[in-house]
Tab-separated table of C-alpha atoms in Angstrom:
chain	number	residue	atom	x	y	z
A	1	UNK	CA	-36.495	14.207	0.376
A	2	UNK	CA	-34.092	13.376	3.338
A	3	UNK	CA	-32.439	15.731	5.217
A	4	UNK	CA	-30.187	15.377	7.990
A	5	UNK	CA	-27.895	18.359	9.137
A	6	UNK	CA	-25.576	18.030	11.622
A	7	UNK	CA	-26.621	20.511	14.771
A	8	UNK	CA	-23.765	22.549	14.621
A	9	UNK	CA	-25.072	23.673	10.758
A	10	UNK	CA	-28.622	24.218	11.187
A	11	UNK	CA	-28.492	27.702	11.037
A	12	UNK	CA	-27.946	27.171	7.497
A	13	UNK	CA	-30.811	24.296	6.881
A	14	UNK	CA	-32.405	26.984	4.212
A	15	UNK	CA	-29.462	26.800	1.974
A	16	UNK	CA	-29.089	22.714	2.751
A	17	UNK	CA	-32.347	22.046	1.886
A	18	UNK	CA	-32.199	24.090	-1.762
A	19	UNK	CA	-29.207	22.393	-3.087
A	20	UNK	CA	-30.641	20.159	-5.404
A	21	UNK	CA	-32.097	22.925	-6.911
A	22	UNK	CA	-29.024	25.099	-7.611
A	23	UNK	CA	-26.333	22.451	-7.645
A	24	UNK	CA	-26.206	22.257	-10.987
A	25	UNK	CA	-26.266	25.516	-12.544
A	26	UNK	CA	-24.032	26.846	-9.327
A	27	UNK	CA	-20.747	26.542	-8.194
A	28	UNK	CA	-17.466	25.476	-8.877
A	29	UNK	CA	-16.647	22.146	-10.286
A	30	UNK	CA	-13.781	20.493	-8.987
A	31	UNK	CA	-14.608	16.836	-10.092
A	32	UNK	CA	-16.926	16.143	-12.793
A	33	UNK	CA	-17.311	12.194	-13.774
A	34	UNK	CA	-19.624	9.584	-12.345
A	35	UNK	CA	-20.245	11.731	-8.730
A	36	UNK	CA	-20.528	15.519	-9.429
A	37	UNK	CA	-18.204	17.275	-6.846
A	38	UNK	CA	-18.321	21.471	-6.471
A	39	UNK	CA	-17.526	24.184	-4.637
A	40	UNK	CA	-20.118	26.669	-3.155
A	41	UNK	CA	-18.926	30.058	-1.943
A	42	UNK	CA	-21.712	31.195	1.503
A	43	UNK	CA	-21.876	35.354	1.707
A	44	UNK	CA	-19.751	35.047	4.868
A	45	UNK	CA	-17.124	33.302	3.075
A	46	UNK	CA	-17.650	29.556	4.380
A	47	UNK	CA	-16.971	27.324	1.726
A	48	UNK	CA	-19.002	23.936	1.033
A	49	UNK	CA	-18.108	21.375	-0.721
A	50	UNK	CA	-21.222	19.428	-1.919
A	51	UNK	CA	-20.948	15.989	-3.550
A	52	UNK	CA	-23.630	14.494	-6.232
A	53	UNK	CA	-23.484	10.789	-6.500
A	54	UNK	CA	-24.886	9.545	-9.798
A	55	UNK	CA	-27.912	7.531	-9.999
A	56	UNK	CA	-27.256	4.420	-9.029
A	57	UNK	CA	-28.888	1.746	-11.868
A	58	UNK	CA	-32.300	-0.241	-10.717
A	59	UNK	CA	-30.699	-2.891	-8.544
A	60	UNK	CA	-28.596	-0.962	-6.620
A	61	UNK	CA	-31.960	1.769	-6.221
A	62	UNK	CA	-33.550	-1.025	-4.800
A	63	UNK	CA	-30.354	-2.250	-2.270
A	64	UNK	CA	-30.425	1.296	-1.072
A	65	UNK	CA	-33.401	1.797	0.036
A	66	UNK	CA	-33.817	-1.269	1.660
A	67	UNK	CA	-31.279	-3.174	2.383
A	68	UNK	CA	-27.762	-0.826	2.783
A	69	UNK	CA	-27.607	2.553	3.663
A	70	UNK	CA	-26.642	5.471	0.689
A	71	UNK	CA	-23.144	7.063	-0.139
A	72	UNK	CA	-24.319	9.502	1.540
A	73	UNK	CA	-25.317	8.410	4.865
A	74	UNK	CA	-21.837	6.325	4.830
A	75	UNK	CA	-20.332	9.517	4.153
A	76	UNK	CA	-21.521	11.306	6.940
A	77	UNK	CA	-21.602	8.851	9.508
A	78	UNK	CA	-18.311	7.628	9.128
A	79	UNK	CA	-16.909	11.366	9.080
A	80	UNK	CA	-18.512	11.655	12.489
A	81	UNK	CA	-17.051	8.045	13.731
A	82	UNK	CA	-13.866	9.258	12.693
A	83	UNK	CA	-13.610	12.920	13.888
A	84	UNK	CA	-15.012	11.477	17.349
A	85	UNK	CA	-11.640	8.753	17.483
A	86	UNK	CA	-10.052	11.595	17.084
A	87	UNK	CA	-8.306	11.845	13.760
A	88	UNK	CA	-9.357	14.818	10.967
A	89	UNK	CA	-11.375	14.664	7.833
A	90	UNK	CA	-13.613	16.931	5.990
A	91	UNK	CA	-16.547	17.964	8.782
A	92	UNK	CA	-19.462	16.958	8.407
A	93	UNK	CA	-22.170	19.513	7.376
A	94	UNK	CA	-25.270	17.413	6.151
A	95	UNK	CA	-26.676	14.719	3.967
A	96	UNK	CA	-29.748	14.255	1.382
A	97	UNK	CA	-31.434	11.520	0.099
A	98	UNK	CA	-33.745	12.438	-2.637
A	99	UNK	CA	-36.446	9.594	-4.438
A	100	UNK	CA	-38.559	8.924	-7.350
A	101	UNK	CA	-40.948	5.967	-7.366
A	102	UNK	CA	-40.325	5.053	-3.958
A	103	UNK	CA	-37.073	4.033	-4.854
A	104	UNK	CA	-33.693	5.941	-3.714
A	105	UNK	CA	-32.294	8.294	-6.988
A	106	UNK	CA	-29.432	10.633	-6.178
A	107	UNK	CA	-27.750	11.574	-3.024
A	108	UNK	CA	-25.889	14.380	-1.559
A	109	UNK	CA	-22.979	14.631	0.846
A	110	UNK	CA	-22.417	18.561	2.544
A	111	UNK	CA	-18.917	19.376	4.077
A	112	UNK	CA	-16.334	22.041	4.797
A	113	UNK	CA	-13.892	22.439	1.856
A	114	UNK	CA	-10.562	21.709	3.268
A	115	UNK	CA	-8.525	25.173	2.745
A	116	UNK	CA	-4.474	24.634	2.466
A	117	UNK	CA	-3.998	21.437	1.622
A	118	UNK	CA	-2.540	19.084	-1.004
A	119	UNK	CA	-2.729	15.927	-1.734
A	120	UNK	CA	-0.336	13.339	-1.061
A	121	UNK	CA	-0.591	12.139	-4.529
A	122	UNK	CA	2.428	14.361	-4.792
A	123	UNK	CA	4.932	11.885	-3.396
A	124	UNK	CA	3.604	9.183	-5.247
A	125	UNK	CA	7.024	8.956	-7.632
A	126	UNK	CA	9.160	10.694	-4.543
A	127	UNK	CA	11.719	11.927	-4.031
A	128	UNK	CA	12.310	10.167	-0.910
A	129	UNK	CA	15.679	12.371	-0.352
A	130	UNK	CA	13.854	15.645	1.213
A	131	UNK	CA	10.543	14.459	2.259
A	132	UNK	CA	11.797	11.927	4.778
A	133	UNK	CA	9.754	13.984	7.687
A	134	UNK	CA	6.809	13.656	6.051
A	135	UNK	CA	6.618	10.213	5.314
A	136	UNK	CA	7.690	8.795	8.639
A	137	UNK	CA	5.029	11.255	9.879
A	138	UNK	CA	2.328	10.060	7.227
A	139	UNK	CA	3.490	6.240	8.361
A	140	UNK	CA	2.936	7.355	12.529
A	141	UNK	CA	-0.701	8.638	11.222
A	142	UNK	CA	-1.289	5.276	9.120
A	143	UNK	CA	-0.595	2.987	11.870
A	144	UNK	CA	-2.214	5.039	14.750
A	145	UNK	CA	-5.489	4.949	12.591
A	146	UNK	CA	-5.269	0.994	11.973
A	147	UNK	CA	-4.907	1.075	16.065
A	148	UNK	CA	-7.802	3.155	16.348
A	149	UNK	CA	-9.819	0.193	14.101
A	150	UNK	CA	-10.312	3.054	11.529
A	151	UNK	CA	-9.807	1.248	7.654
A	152	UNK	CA	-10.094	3.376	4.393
A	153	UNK	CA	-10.868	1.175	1.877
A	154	UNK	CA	-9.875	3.543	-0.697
A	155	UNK	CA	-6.809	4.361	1.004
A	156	UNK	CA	-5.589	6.033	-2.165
A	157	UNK	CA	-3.299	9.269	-3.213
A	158	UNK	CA	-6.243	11.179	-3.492
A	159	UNK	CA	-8.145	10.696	-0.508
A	160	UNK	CA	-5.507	11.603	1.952
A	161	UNK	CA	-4.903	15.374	2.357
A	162	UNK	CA	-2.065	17.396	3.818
A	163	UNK	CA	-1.582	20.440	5.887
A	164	UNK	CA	1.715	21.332	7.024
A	165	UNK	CA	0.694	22.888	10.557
A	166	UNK	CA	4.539	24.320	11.179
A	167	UNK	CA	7.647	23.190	9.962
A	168	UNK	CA	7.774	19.357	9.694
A	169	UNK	CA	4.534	18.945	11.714
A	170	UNK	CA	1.540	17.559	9.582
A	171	UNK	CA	-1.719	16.882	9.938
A	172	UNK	CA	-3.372	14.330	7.610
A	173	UNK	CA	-6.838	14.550	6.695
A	174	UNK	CA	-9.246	11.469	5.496
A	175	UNK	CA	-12.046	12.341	3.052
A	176	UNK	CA	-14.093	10.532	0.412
A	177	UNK	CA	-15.524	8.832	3.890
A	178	UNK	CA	-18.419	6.481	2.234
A	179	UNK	CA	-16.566	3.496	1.797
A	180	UNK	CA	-15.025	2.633	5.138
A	181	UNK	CA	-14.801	-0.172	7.987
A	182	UNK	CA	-14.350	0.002	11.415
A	183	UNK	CA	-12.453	-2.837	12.694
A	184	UNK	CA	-9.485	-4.780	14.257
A	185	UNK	CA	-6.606	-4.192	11.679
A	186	UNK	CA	-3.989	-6.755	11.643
A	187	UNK	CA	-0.401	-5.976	10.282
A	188	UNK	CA	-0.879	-7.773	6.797
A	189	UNK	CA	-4.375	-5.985	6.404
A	190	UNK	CA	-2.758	-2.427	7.069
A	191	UNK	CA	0.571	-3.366	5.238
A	192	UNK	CA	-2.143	-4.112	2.342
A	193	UNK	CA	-3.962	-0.449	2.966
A	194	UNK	CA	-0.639	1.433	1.316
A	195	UNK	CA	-0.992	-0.884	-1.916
A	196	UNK	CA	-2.161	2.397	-4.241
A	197	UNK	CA	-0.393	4.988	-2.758
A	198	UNK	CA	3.269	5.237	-4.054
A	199	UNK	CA	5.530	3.601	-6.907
A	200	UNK	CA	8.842	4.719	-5.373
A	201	UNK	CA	10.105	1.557	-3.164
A	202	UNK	CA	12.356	3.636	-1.453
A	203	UNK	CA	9.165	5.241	-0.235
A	204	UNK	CA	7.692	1.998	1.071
A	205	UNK	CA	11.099	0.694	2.678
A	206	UNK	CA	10.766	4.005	4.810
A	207	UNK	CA	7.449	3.799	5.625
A	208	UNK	CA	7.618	0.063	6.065
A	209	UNK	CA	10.253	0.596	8.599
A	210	UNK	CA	8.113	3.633	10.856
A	211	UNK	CA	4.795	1.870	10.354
A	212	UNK	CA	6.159	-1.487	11.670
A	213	UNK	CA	7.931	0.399	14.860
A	214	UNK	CA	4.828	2.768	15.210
A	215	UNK	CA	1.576	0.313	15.661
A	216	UNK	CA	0.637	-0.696	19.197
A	217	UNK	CA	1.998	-4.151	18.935
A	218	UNK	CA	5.482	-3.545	16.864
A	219	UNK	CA	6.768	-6.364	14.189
A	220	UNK	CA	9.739	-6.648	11.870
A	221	UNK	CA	10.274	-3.723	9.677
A	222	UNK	CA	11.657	-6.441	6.778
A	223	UNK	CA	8.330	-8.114	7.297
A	224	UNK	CA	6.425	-4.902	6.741
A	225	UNK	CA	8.311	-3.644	4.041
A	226	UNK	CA	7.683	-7.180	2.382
A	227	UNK	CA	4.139	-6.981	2.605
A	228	UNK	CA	3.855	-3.447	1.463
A	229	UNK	CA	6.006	-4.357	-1.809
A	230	UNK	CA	3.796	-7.258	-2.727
A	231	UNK	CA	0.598	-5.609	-2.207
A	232	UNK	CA	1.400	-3.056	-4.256
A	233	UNK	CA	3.055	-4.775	-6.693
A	234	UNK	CA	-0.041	-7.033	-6.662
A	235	UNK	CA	-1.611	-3.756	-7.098
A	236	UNK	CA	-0.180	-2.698	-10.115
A	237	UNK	CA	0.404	-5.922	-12.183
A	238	UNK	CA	-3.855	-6.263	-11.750
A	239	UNK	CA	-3.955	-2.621	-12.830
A	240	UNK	CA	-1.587	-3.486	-15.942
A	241	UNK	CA	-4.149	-6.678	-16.625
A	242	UNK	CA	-7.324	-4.236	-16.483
A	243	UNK	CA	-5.682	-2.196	-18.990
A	244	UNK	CA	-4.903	-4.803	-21.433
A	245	UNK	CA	-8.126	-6.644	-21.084
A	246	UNK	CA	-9.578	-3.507	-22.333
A	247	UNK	CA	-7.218	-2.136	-25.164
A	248	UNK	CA	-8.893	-5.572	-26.204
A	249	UNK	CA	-12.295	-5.942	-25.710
A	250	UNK	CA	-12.310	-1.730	-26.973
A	251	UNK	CA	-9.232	-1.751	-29.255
């Protein structure tokens, strides 16, 4: 087994290093599909969250452990890439790699649980009338993290967390870190970053509008707020498809 703990945590490397063996009769599941997600309570009230990603099949055993790096390592790297440019996410507490044949088999990602926060899933259907603070905030955040070179590929409502620090002052917090590039982001490549995150357009012609003023090198808002409609509407007729081609291959 792996371990890697970030210095700041090592005082806890006992617990770390036992996970695997309590994770699964322990804790608090808050997400329970493909990757196992729960919450651990420490005696002096620290709260981890610890992720479980499933098992990957025999090809992808094989990619991982020699030819791309885990979930998990992704995970916690790219937390610490993007804490050190400055922006927040879940911190980083550890990562483990366990095997079985030589070959990688499951993998586990250690951070803080985020405490007072929601998700900005919320918004996804508006109202815009209300929330108009937030979202020109949320579209300041979005572009000054495409001008850091920071790109979430799963840029989605549920991987972008919110804490209202006072009155109309946010902070916005990345997680679900593993699948992530670091990169020059051009305007059509960030316009395409908000495809899954709303279905209100007047949502999108407000952000459209503060994103386009707020990144480093400032373009038409009309040109933004036409990118970020057809992404998304690219978005969702591909969704629609999916759901089809299903209903009739599984009717």
């Amino acid at each position: 087994m792996k371990v890697v703990i970030n210095p700041q945590y090592d005082y806890l490397r006992g617990w770390i290093e036992k996970t695997p063996c309590f994770f699964e009769k322990e804790g608090e599941v808050i997400h329970n599909k493909r990757n196992v997600i729960k919450v651990f309570r420490l005696d002096d009230g620290t709260e981890m969250n610890v992720k479980r990603y499933g098992k990957p099949h025999l090809f992808n055993r094989i990619v991982y452990s020699f030819f791309r790096k885990s979930k998990a390592y992704r995970a916690y790297h790219n937390a610490l890439r993007i804490s050190g440019k400055g922006f927040a996410t879940a911190e980083p507490v550890a990562y483990m790699e366990m095997d079985g044949g030589g070959l990688l088999s499951l993998s586990y990602y250690i951070s803080l649980q985020c405490r007072h926060v929601r998700e900005i899933r919320e918004y996804y259907f508006g109202p815009l009338a209300g929330n108009e603070t937030l979202i020109d905030a949320f579209a300041r955040y979005s572009a000054s993290l495409h001008d850091a070179g920071i790109y979430h590929l799963d840029y989605s409502p549920g991987n972008i967390l919110i804490r209202e620090d006072t009155e109309g002052s946010y902070t916005f917090i990345l997680i679900d870190t593993n699948r992530m590039k670091f990169m020059p982001v051009s305007t059509k490549k960030g316009c395409r970053n908000f495809a899954r995150l709303f279905g209100n357009d007047d949502i999108y012609k407000r952000i459209g509008t503060e994103y386009a003023r707020s990144r480093k090198k400032p373009f038409a808002k009309e040109e933004a707020v036409r990118l970020m409609m057809k992404y998304k509407n690219r978005f969702l007729q591909k969704k629609e498809y999916q759901k089809r081609a299903k209903k009739f291959l599984f009717p």
